Coordinates of C-alpha atoms (C1' of nucleotides) in Angstrom, one line a residue:
Chain A
M1310 CA 16.5 20.6 19.3
S1311 CA 14.3 19.3 16.7
K1312 CA 15.2 21.4 13.6
Q1313 CA 12.2 20.7 11.3
P1314 CA 12.0 22.2 7.9
K1315 CA 9.2 24.6 7.2
Y1316 CA 7.4 22.2 4.9
R1317 CA 7.1 20.0 7.7
L1318 CA 6.1 22.2 10.0
V1319 CA 3.3 22.7 7.7
A1320 CA 2.4 19.2 6.9
D1321 CA 2.3 18.2 10.8
A1322 CA 0.2 20.8 12.3
L1323 CA -2.5 19.9 9.1
R1324 CA -1.9 16.2 10.2
R1325 CA -2.6 16.9 13.7
E1326 CA -5.7 18.6 12.9
I1327 CA -6.6 16.2 10.7
E1328 CA -6.1 13.3 13.3
D1329 CA -7.9 15.1 16.2
G1330 CA -11.1 16.2 13.9
S1331 CA -10.3 19.5 13.6
L1332 CA -10.4 18.7 10.2
P1333 CA -12.9 16.0 9.5
P1334 CA -13.3 13.5 6.5
G1335 CA -14.4 15.3 3.3
A1336 CA -13.5 19.0 4.9
R1337 CA -11.6 21.4 3.1
V1338 CA -8.1 22.0 3.7
P1339 CA -6.9 25.6 3.8
S1340 CA -5.8 26.6 0.4
E1341 CA -2.3 27.8 -0.7
N1342 CA -2.6 30.9 -0.4
K1343 CA -4.0 31.0 3.5
L1344 CA -1.1 28.4 4.4
M1345 CA 0.9 30.8 3.3
E1346 CA 0.0 33.8 5.1
R1347 CA -0.9 31.3 8.3
F1348 CA 2.9 29.9 8.1
E1349 CA 4.8 32.9 6.6
V1350 CA 6.2 30.5 4.2
S1351 CA 6.3 30.8 0.1
R1352 CA 3.6 28.7 -1.8
N1353 CA 6.2 26.4 -3.2
T1354 CA 6.8 25.5 0.7
A1355 CA 3.3 25.5 1.4
R1356 CA 2.8 22.7 -1.2
S1357 CA 5.3 20.7 0.0
G1358 CA 3.5 20.4 3.0
L1359 CA 0.4 19.6 1.2
H1360 CA 2.2 17.3 -1.3
L1361 CA 3.6 15.3 1.7
L1362 CA 0.0 15.1 3.5
V1363 CA -1.2 13.7 -0.4
S1364 CA 1.5 11.5 -0.5
E1365 CA 0.7 9.8 3.0
G1366 CA -3.1 9.3 1.6
L1367 CA -4.6 11.9 4.2
I1368 CA -5.8 14.5 1.6
S1369 CA -6.2 14.7 -2.0
S1370 CA -6.4 18.0 -4.7
S1371 CA -8.3 18.4 -7.5
Q1372 CA -7.7 21.7 -9.9
G1373 CA -10.1 24.7 -8.8
L1374 CA -11.7 22.8 -6.2
G1375 CA -8.9 22.6 -3.4
Y1376 CA -7.5 19.9 -0.9
E1377 CA -9.9 17.8 0.8
V1378 CA -9.8 15.3 3.8
H1379 CA -10.1 11.5 2.8
A1380 CA -13.4 10.1 3.4
N1381 CA -12.3 6.4 4.1
E1382 CA -15.4 4.1 3.9
I1383 CA -13.9 0.4 3.9
F1384 CA -15.5 -2.4 2.2
E1385 CA -14.8 -6.0 4.0
L1386 CA -14.0 -9.2 1.5
N1387 CA -14.2 -12.3 3.1
A1388 CA -11.8 -14.9 1.3
S1389 CA -11.7 -17.5 3.3
R1390 CA -15.1 -19.5 2.3
F1391 CA -15.7 -21.2 -0.8
E1392 CA -17.9 -19.9 -3.5
N1393 CA -21.1 -21.7 -2.3
L1394 CA -22.4 -23.9 -5.1
E1395 CA -25.7 -24.5 -3.9
F1396 CA -26.5 -21.3 -2.1
P1397 CA -28.6 -19.1 -4.4
Q1398 CA -27.3 -16.5 -6.4
D1399 CA -27.8 -13.2 -8.1
G1400 CA -25.4 -13.6 -11.0
D1401 CA -21.9 -14.0 -9.7
A1402 CA -20.2 -13.4 -6.4
Y1403 CA -19.2 -9.9 -6.8
S1404 CA -22.6 -8.6 -7.9
T1405 CA -24.3 -11.1 -5.2
D1406 CA -22.0 -9.3 -2.6
V1407 CA -22.2 -5.9 -3.8
K1408 CA -26.1 -5.9 -3.9
S1409 CA -26.4 -7.5 -0.6
A1410 CA -24.6 -4.4 0.8
G1411 CA -27.2 -2.5 -0.3
R1412 CA -24.9 -1.1 -3.0
R1413 CA -25.0 -0.8 -6.6
P1414 CA -22.7 -3.0 -9.0
H1415 CA -21.3 -2.2 -12.2
Q1416 CA -18.7 -3.8 -14.2
T1417 CA -17.3 -3.9 -17.8
F1418 CA -16.0 -6.7 -19.2
R1419 CA -13.6 -8.5 -22.0
V1420 CA -12.3 -12.0 -23.2
E1421 CA -9.3 -12.2 -24.7
V1422 CA -6.9 -15.1 -26.1
Q1423 CA -2.9 -14.4 -25.1
P1424 CA -0.2 -16.0 -24.3
A1425 CA 0.4 -16.1 -20.3
S1426 CA 3.0 -13.8 -18.4
K1427 CA 5.4 -15.3 -16.8
D1428 CA 3.8 -15.0 -13.4
V1429 CA 0.1 -16.8 -14.8
A1430 CA 2.2 -19.4 -16.0
K1431 CA 4.2 -20.5 -13.3
R1432 CA 0.8 -20.6 -11.5
L1433 CA -1.1 -22.5 -13.7
E1434 CA 2.2 -24.5 -14.2
V1435 CA 2.5 -24.1 -18.2
E1436 CA 4.9 -23.0 -20.4
P1437 CA 5.6 -19.6 -20.4
G1438 CA 4.1 -18.1 -23.2
A1439 CA 1.7 -20.6 -23.9
T1440 CA -2.0 -19.4 -24.8
A1441 CA -4.0 -18.5 -22.3
V1442 CA -8.0 -17.1 -21.7
L1443 CA -8.4 -14.1 -20.0
R1444 CA -11.5 -13.0 -18.5
F1445 CA -11.2 -9.4 -17.4
C1446 CA -13.7 -7.1 -15.4
H1447 CA -13.3 -3.5 -14.3
R1448 CA -15.4 -3.0 -11.4
F1449 CA -17.5 -0.3 -9.8
V1450 CA -19.6 0.1 -7.1
D1451 CA -22.0 3.0 -6.8
D1452 CA -20.2 4.3 -9.9
V1453 CA -17.0 4.8 -7.9
P1454 CA -14.3 2.5 -9.5
W1455 CA -13.3 0.0 -7.2
S1456 CA -11.4 -3.1 -8.3
T1457 CA -10.1 -4.7 -11.7
Q1458 CA -9.9 -8.7 -11.9
A1459 CA -8.1 -10.7 -14.4
T1460 CA -8.8 -14.3 -14.6
Y1461 CA -6.8 -16.3 -16.4
Y1462 CA -7.6 -19.8 -17.8
P1463 CA -5.2 -23.0 -19.1
E1464 CA -5.7 -23.5 -22.9
W1465 CA -6.4 -27.5 -22.2
L1466 CA -9.3 -26.2 -20.0
V1467 CA -11.2 -24.6 -23.1
S1468 CA -12.0 -27.4 -24.6
A1469 CA -14.3 -29.0 -21.4
A1470 CA -15.3 -25.7 -21.1
P1471 CA -15.7 -23.8 -24.1
R1472 CA -17.7 -20.9 -23.2
L1473 CA -14.6 -19.8 -21.3
A1474 CA -13.3 -18.0 -24.7
E1475 CA -16.3 -16.8 -25.6
P1476 CA -17.0 -13.0 -25.3
G1477 CA -20.0 -13.1 -23.3
D1478 CA -20.8 -12.8 -19.9
I1479 CA -21.4 -16.1 -18.0
E1480 CA -24.5 -14.9 -15.7
E1481 CA -24.1 -17.8 -13.5
G1482 CA -20.6 -17.2 -12.7
T1483 CA -17.5 -19.2 -14.1
T1484 CA -16.9 -21.2 -10.9
R1485 CA -20.4 -22.6 -11.2
Y1486 CA -20.1 -23.0 -14.8
L1487 CA -17.0 -25.0 -14.8
A1488 CA -18.4 -27.1 -11.8
A1489 CA -21.1 -27.8 -14.2
R1490 CA -18.7 -28.8 -16.4
G1491 CA -17.0 -31.3 -14.3
T1492 CA -14.2 -28.8 -13.3
V1493 CA -14.7 -28.6 -9.5
Q1494 CA -12.0 -26.4 -7.3
D1495 CA -11.3 -27.7 -4.2
R1496 CA -8.1 -25.9 -2.8
Y1497 CA -7.4 -22.0 -3.7
F1498 CA -4.1 -20.9 -2.9
D1499 CA -4.0 -17.0 -2.4
E1500 CA -1.4 -14.2 -2.2
I1501 CA -1.8 -10.8 -0.9
A1502 CA 0.8 -7.7 -2.0
T1503 CA 0.6 -4.3 -1.6
R1504 CA 2.2 -1.6 -3.7
M1505 CA 1.8 1.8 -5.2
P1506 CA -0.4 1.8 -8.4
T1507 CA 1.2 1.6 -12.1
P1508 CA 0.0 4.5 -13.8
D1509 CA -2.1 2.2 -16.0
E1510 CA -3.9 1.1 -12.3
A1511 CA -4.0 4.6 -11.2
R1512 CA -5.9 5.4 -14.3
L1513 CA -8.6 2.5 -14.4
L1514 CA -9.1 3.1 -10.8
E1515 CA -8.9 6.7 -10.4
V1516 CA -6.5 6.7 -7.6
G1517 CA -3.7 9.5 -7.1
A1518 CA -0.7 9.2 -5.4
G1519 CA -1.2 8.2 -1.8
V1520 CA -3.5 5.5 -2.4
P1521 CA -1.6 2.0 -2.4
V1522 CA -3.1 -1.1 -4.3
L1523 CA -4.0 -4.3 -2.6
L1524 CA -3.0 -7.0 -5.3
W1525 CA -5.4 -10.4 -4.7
T1526 CA -3.6 -13.7 -6.9
R1527 CA -5.8 -16.3 -6.1
T1528 CA -4.9 -19.6 -8.0
G1529 CA -7.8 -22.4 -7.7
Y1530 CA -7.0 -26.4 -8.3
S1531 CA -9.3 -29.4 -9.1
G1532 CA -7.3 -32.2 -7.5
E1533 CA -3.7 -31.0 -8.1
R1534 CA -3.8 -29.2 -11.2
P1535 CA -4.5 -25.5 -11.1
V1536 CA -7.5 -24.2 -13.3
R1537 CA -7.6 -20.4 -12.8
C1538 CA -5.5 -17.7 -11.7
T1539 CA -7.2 -14.5 -10.7
V1540 CA -5.6 -11.5 -10.2
T1541 CA -7.8 -9.2 -8.3
T1542 CA -6.4 -5.1 -7.7
L1543 CA -8.4 -3.6 -5.3
R1544 CA -8.2 0.0 -4.0
G1545 CA -6.7 -0.2 -0.7
D1546 CA -8.3 2.7 0.6
L1547 CA -11.4 1.2 -0.1
N1548 CA -11.2 -2.4 0.4
R1549 CA -9.9 -4.6 3.6
M1550 CA -9.8 -8.6 3.2
N1551 CA -10.6 -11.3 6.1
Y1552 CA -9.8 -14.6 6.6
E1553 CA -11.4 -17.3 9.0
I1554 CA -9.0 -19.8 10.0
D1555 CA -10.2 -22.9 11.7
N1556 CA -8.2 -25.4 13.7
L1557 CA -11.0 -27.8 14.2
S1558 CA -10.9 -30.8 12.0
G1559 CA -14.0 -32.5 10.2
R1560 CA -15.9 -29.1 9.7
S1561 CA -16.8 -28.0 6.0
E1562 CA -16.0 -24.5 5.7
N1563 CA -18.5 -23.9 3.1
E1564 CA -21.2 -23.7 5.6
P1565 CA -23.6 -20.0 4.8
K1566 CA -23.6 -17.5 7.1
Chain B
M1042 CA -2.4 15.4 -29.0
S1043 CA -0.9 14.2 -25.7
K1044 CA -0.1 17.5 -23.7
Q1045 CA 2.2 15.7 -20.9
P1046 CA 3.7 17.8 -18.6
K1047 CA 7.4 18.0 -19.0
Y1048 CA 7.9 16.4 -15.8
R1049 CA 6.2 13.7 -16.9
L1050 CA 7.7 13.2 -19.8
V1051 CA 11.1 13.0 -17.6
A1052 CA 8.9 10.6 -15.4
D1053 CA 7.7 8.4 -18.1
A1054 CA 11.1 8.3 -19.7
L1055 CA 13.2 7.2 -16.2
R1056 CA 10.4 4.5 -15.6
R1057 CA 10.4 2.9 -19.0
E1058 CA 14.1 2.6 -18.3
I1059 CA 13.3 1.0 -15.4
E1060 CA 10.8 -1.4 -16.9
D1061 CA 12.8 -2.5 -19.4
G1062 CA 16.0 -3.2 -17.6
S1063 CA 18.3 -0.1 -19.0
L1064 CA 18.1 1.1 -14.9
P1065 CA 18.4 -2.4 -13.2
P1066 CA 17.2 -3.0 -9.8
G1067 CA 20.4 -1.2 -7.4
A1068 CA 21.4 1.1 -10.3
R1069 CA 22.2 4.4 -10.1
V1070 CA 19.9 6.9 -11.7
P1071 CA 20.9 10.0 -13.8
S1072 CA 21.7 13.0 -11.4
E1073 CA 19.0 15.7 -11.1
N1074 CA 22.0 17.8 -13.0
K1075 CA 22.5 15.5 -15.8
L1076 CA 18.5 14.8 -16.3
M1077 CA 18.2 18.9 -16.6
E1078 CA 20.6 18.7 -19.6
R1079 CA 19.2 15.7 -20.5
F1080 CA 15.2 17.2 -21.4
E1081 CA 16.5 20.8 -21.2
V1082 CA 14.2 21.5 -18.1
S1083 CA 15.3 23.3 -14.9
R1084 CA 16.2 21.6 -11.7
N1085 CA 12.9 21.7 -9.9
T1086 CA 10.8 20.0 -13.0
A1087 CA 13.8 17.2 -13.0
R1088 CA 13.0 16.7 -9.5
S1089 CA 9.5 16.9 -9.8
G1090 CA 9.5 13.7 -12.2
L1091 CA 12.4 11.8 -10.0
H1092 CA 9.8 12.5 -7.2
L1093 CA 6.6 11.0 -9.1
L1094 CA 8.9 7.9 -9.1
V1095 CA 9.8 8.2 -5.7
S1096 CA 5.9 8.3 -4.8
E1097 CA 5.6 5.1 -7.2
G1098 CA 7.8 3.2 -5.0
L1099 CA 10.3 2.4 -8.2
I1100 CA 13.4 4.8 -6.8
S1101 CA 14.2 6.0 -3.7
S1102 CA 17.0 9.0 -2.7
S1103 CA 19.6 9.6 -0.1
Q1104 CA 21.5 12.9 0.1
G1105 CA 24.9 13.3 -1.3
L1106 CA 24.3 9.8 -2.9
G1107 CA 21.8 10.0 -5.4
Y1108 CA 18.6 7.9 -6.7
E1109 CA 18.5 4.8 -6.8
V1110 CA 16.2 2.0 -8.4
H1111 CA 14.9 -0.1 -5.8
A1112 CA 15.5 -3.6 -5.0
N1113 CA 12.8 -6.1 -4.0
E1114 CA 13.2 -9.4 -2.9
I1115 CA 10.0 -10.2 -1.1
F1116 CA 9.5 -12.5 1.8
E1117 CA 6.6 -14.9 1.9
L1118 CA 4.5 -15.3 4.8
N1119 CA 2.3 -18.4 5.3
A1120 CA -0.7 -17.0 7.6
S1121 CA -3.2 -20.1 6.9
R1122 CA -1.3 -22.5 9.2
F1123 CA -2.0 -22.8 12.9
E1124 CA 1.4 -23.2 14.9
N1125 CA 2.3 -26.1 15.6
L1126 CA 2.4 -26.4 19.1
E1127 CA 4.2 -30.0 18.5
F1128 CA 6.9 -29.0 16.5
P1129 CA 10.4 -28.6 17.5
Q1130 CA 11.0 -24.6 17.6
D1131 CA 14.0 -22.8 17.9
G1132 CA 12.3 -19.6 20.0
D1133 CA 9.3 -18.1 18.5
A1134 CA 7.5 -18.3 15.2
Y1135 CA 9.1 -15.3 13.9
S1136 CA 12.8 -16.5 14.9
T1137 CA 12.3 -20.0 13.5
D1138 CA 11.0 -18.9 10.2
V1139 CA 13.9 -16.6 9.8
K1140 CA 16.4 -18.7 10.5
S1141 CA 15.3 -21.6 8.4
A1142 CA 15.1 -19.4 5.6
G1143 CA 18.8 -18.8 6.2
R1144 CA 18.5 -15.0 7.6
R1145 CA 19.4 -13.5 10.5
P1146 CA 16.7 -12.4 13.1
H1147 CA 17.1 -9.5 15.3
Q1148 CA 14.4 -8.0 17.4
T1149 CA 13.7 -5.4 20.4
F1150 CA 10.6 -6.1 22.9
R1151 CA 8.7 -4.4 25.5
V1152 CA 6.0 -5.0 27.6
E1153 CA 3.1 -2.2 28.5
V1154 CA -0.3 -2.2 30.2
Q1155 CA -2.4 0.3 28.9
P1156 CA -6.0 0.9 28.0
A1157 CA -7.1 -0.6 25.4
S1158 CA -8.0 1.4 21.6
K1159 CA -11.5 1.4 20.5
D1160 CA -10.3 -0.9 17.1
V1161 CA -8.2 -3.5 19.7
A1162 CA -11.3 -3.0 22.7
K1163 CA -14.0 -4.0 20.1
R1164 CA -12.0 -7.3 18.9
L1165 CA -10.9 -8.4 22.1
E1166 CA -14.7 -8.0 23.0
V1167 CA -13.9 -5.6 26.2
E1168 CA -15.0 -2.2 26.9
P1169 CA -13.3 0.6 25.2
G1170 CA -10.5 2.0 27.8
A1171 CA -10.5 -1.4 29.5
T1172 CA -6.8 -2.4 30.9
A1173 CA -4.7 -4.5 28.2
V1174 CA -1.6 -5.9 28.2
L1175 CA 0.6 -4.9 24.9
R1176 CA 3.6 -6.8 24.4
F1177 CA 5.3 -5.1 21.1
C1178 CA 8.2 -6.1 19.2
H1179 CA 10.1 -4.4 16.7
R1180 CA 11.7 -7.0 14.2
F1181 CA 14.4 -7.1 12.1
V1182 CA 15.9 -9.4 9.3
D1183 CA 19.9 -9.1 8.6
D1184 CA 19.7 -5.7 10.4
V1185 CA 16.6 -4.2 7.7
P1186 CA 13.9 -3.3 9.5
W1187 CA 10.8 -5.7 8.9
S1188 CA 7.9 -5.1 10.5
T1189 CA 6.5 -4.0 14.0
Q1190 CA 3.8 -6.5 15.8
A1191 CA 1.3 -5.4 18.5
T1192 CA 0.0 -8.0 20.8
Y1193 CA -2.5 -7.1 23.4
Y1194 CA -3.9 -9.5 25.8
P1195 CA -7.3 -8.8 27.8
E1196 CA -6.6 -8.5 32.0
W1197 CA -8.6 -11.2 32.6
L1198 CA -6.0 -13.6 30.6
V1199 CA -3.2 -12.5 33.0
S1200 CA -4.5 -14.2 36.1
A1201 CA -4.2 -17.4 34.3
A1202 CA -0.9 -16.5 32.7
P1203 CA 1.0 -14.2 34.5
R1204 CA 3.9 -14.0 32.5
L1205 CA 2.3 -12.5 29.9
A1206 CA 2.2 -9.0 31.8
E1207 CA 6.0 -9.6 33.1
P1208 CA 8.6 -7.3 31.1
G1209 CA 10.9 -10.1 29.9
D1210 CA 10.7 -12.4 26.9
I1211 CA 9.0 -15.8 26.5
E1212 CA 11.3 -17.9 25.1
E1213 CA 9.1 -21.1 24.0
G1214 CA 6.6 -18.3 22.3
T1215 CA 3.4 -17.2 23.6
T1216 CA 1.0 -19.2 21.8
R1217 CA 2.8 -22.0 23.7
Y1218 CA 3.3 -20.7 27.0
L1219 CA -0.5 -19.9 26.8
A1220 CA -1.7 -23.0 25.6
A1221 CA 0.5 -24.7 28.5
R1222 CA -1.4 -22.6 30.7
G1223 CA -4.6 -24.3 29.5
T1224 CA -5.6 -21.2 26.7
V1225 CA -5.6 -23.0 23.3
Q1226 CA -6.2 -20.7 20.4
D1227 CA -8.3 -22.9 18.3
R1228 CA -9.8 -20.3 15.6
Y1229 CA -8.1 -17.1 14.0
F1230 CA -9.7 -14.0 12.6
D1231 CA -7.4 -12.5 10.1
E1232 CA -8.0 -8.8 8.6
I1233 CA -5.5 -7.5 5.9
A1234 CA -5.7 -3.9 4.7
T1235 CA -2.8 -1.4 3.4
R1236 CA -2.4 2.4 3.3
M1237 CA 0.6 4.8 3.2
P1238 CA 2.6 4.5 6.6
T1239 CA 2.2 7.1 9.3
P1240 CA 5.6 9.2 10.4
D1241 CA 6.0 7.2 13.1
E1242 CA 6.0 3.8 11.1
A1243 CA 8.1 5.4 8.3
R1244 CA 10.6 6.2 11.0
L1245 CA 10.6 2.5 12.9
L1246 CA 10.4 0.4 9.2
E1247 CA 12.7 3.1 7.7
V1248 CA 10.4 3.7 4.6
G1249 CA 10.2 6.9 2.2
A1250 CA 7.2 7.9 0.3
G1251 CA 6.2 5.2 -2.1
V1252 CA 6.3 2.4 -0.2
P1253 CA 3.0 1.1 1.5
V1254 CA 2.5 -0.8 4.5
L1255 CA 0.5 -4.3 5.1
L1256 CA -1.5 -3.9 8.0
W1257 CA -2.5 -7.6 9.3
T1258 CA -5.0 -8.1 12.3
R1259 CA -4.9 -11.6 14.3
T1260 CA -7.4 -12.5 16.7
G1261 CA -7.1 -15.6 18.2
Y1262 CA -9.9 -17.0 19.8
S1263 CA -10.2 -19.8 22.2
G1264 CA -13.8 -21.1 21.9
E1265 CA -15.8 -18.0 21.6
R1266 CA -13.7 -16.0 23.6
P1267 CA -11.2 -14.0 22.1
V1268 CA -7.6 -14.0 23.7
R1269 CA -5.4 -12.2 21.8
C1270 CA -5.2 -9.5 19.2
T1271 CA -2.1 -9.2 17.1
V1272 CA -1.7 -6.2 14.7
T1273 CA 1.5 -6.2 12.6
T1274 CA 2.6 -3.5 10.4
L1275 CA 4.8 -5.0 7.4
R1276 CA 6.7 -3.4 5.0
G1277 CA 5.1 -3.5 1.3
D1278 CA 8.0 -3.6 -0.3
L1279 CA 9.6 -6.4 1.7
N1280 CA 6.4 -9.2 2.3
R1281 CA 4.0 -11.3 0.9
M1282 CA 1.1 -13.3 2.4
N1283 CA -0.3 -16.5 1.8
Y1284 CA -3.3 -18.4 2.3
E1285 CA -3.9 -22.2 1.4
I1286 CA -7.6 -22.8 1.6
D1287 CA -9.0 -26.3 2.1
N1288 CA -11.9 -27.2 0.9
L1289 CA -11.5 -30.9 2.1
S1290 CA -13.6 -31.8 4.9
G1291 CA -12.2 -33.7 7.8
R1292 CA -8.8 -32.7 7.2
S1293 CA -6.3 -30.9 9.7
E1294 CA -4.9 -27.6 8.9
N1295 CA -2.3 -28.3 11.2
E1296 CA -0.2 -30.8 9.6
P1297 CA 4.2 -29.8 9.4
K1298 CA 5.2 -29.3 5.9
Chain C
dC512 C1' 37.1 18.9 -2.2
dA513 C1' 33.7 18.4 -6.0
dG514 C1' 29.3 16.5 -6.6
dT515 C1' 24.7 15.1 -5.0
dG516 C1' 20.4 15.8 -3.0
dG517 C1' 17.4 18.7 0.7
dT518 C1' 14.9 23.5 1.3
dC519 C1' 13.4 27.7 0.3
dT520 C1' 12.1 31.7 -2.3
dA521 C1' 9.6 34.9 -5.8
dG522 C1' 7.7 35.3 -9.5
dA523 C1' 5.1 33.8 -13.9
dC524 C1' 1.6 31.4 -16.6
dC525 C1' -2.2 28.4 -17.7
dA526 C1' -6.1 25.2 -16.6
dC527 C1' -10.0 24.5 -14.0
dC528 C1' -14.2 25.8 -10.9
dA529 C1' -17.4 28.4 -8.6
dT530 C1' -20.5 32.9 -9.0
Chain D
dT1147 C1' -14.4 37.2 -12.8
dG1148 C1' -11.7 36.0 -8.7
dG1149 C1' -10.1 32.2 -6.4
dT1150 C1' -8.1 27.8 -7.0
dG1151 C1' -4.6 24.5 -7.8
dG1152 C1' -0.8 22.7 -12.0
dT1153 C1' 3.3 23.8 -13.8
dC1154 C1' 7.5 25.9 -14.6
dT1155 C1' 11.8 28.7 -13.9
dA1156 C1' 16.3 31.0 -12.3
dG1157 C1' 19.0 31.2 -8.3
dA1158 C1' 20.0 31.1 -3.4
dC1159 C1' 22.1 28.1 0.5
dC1160 C1' 22.4 24.1 3.2
dA1161 C1' 23.8 19.0 4.1
dC1162 C1' 25.7 14.9 2.9
dT1163 C1' 28.6 11.4 1.0
dG1164 C1' 32.7 10.2 -1.6
dT1165 C1' 37.7 11.0 -2.6

DNA sequence: CAGTGGTCTAGACCACCAT
DNA sequence: TGGTGGTCTAGACCACTGT
């Protein structure tokens, strides 16, 4: 005897309709009132069922409009290749990738000098609280909030690359700028985690309940020394990361493809 | 004038207490009744606030016990190295890793022969619906559900490696078994995504609302031919993945460390 | 047993969106 | 203006956990 609570019956029925295509991506879900009649439940019970589907990331709601089935178009991010310093680029790596996918990139940008958090200090191998330069991007694709990216540079690097701490954008990309100033990154360490967004992140990325974020932390090394730590927060419903791993010796991973 | 709804005020106050350590990991959150008095709200409003924190992954509830602040111990998974075929192992790679961390591994296991799903077929480069062998693991660490792993092998591989389709475990690990039968994997393609768990996944991994899963899909190639596709579903609150990426040519990624 | 959360109802008022 | 979801209340009964 499966004694399911009523709100689960509502959610299960709608979930089935979403999965079998009766409610395709983008479709409107029956209104709370309709569900009250159909399942003979109170409004709050119908809402509980809908809320469950929201927290599963299947639907979302907006006031005055109703509930809608999520449409998930995902963007693939190949993280295993180094930025190719020879390959022609149109601005930074992000803009290049988005444009080559036929989409329109947009980003806001700011620079701050501030004490490094514990996590960042550990990765940059500096004392916690030591000064670091933060370069922060808020990125959009076709005006949809896509990701935030915070890159921290240790203070000692600024004397060799002063533009890091200046407010303006670096058109050619900071990786190229650093390489031109003699700091070439030859090793990356990537960490990937997931969690629900903080309220701040939910605001910046315009995601509601039910959409997790992907946290991508990349530490770049020049020789044995870490020279930057980039924390990227990606909308989990729109992004997927790829890595190609090769067991062949003597092969560069830097070929354009 | 920030006109926050009451349930958000409740959630914000508790979130602050969690973040500043007044409510440390593992601590009991004040009961719904206490919150009703403290914030002068109805029980449902207090519950809404608590529900919000649950969906953010900060707390969880259980009947009769109360709400508890999540304690997050994370396990790091280094995915960038190949399984070392020479290095002595104690069973498969998972058991070896868990034991070497001083934890107790446990897994249940089953084998099925079934038509490949569209996603799997694409990665194995076989026709959708073609027969594939599924080897499925449900893995625990110290009796906590940790991950599920489904590995699919194309049917043509079974004639060279018949034990793949047999019910029993392969003690030395399937990668070694395949290598011993002449199929050495020399390239991996990894895809990493995140989303909220399906009800089935939530049951297997024993996660409630507010904990996303990390989906790790690894396709292994022998030459140009895909020989397996492994889909691992990891609890997002307990796992982090790492990749080391090296720009040096002529260096094996297969050294033990 | 007392205290906890889980489910459910009926009703109210408000804010937003389309027409 | 009517329909949608968002917030909030007061009260009821049930199921689970500890002592």
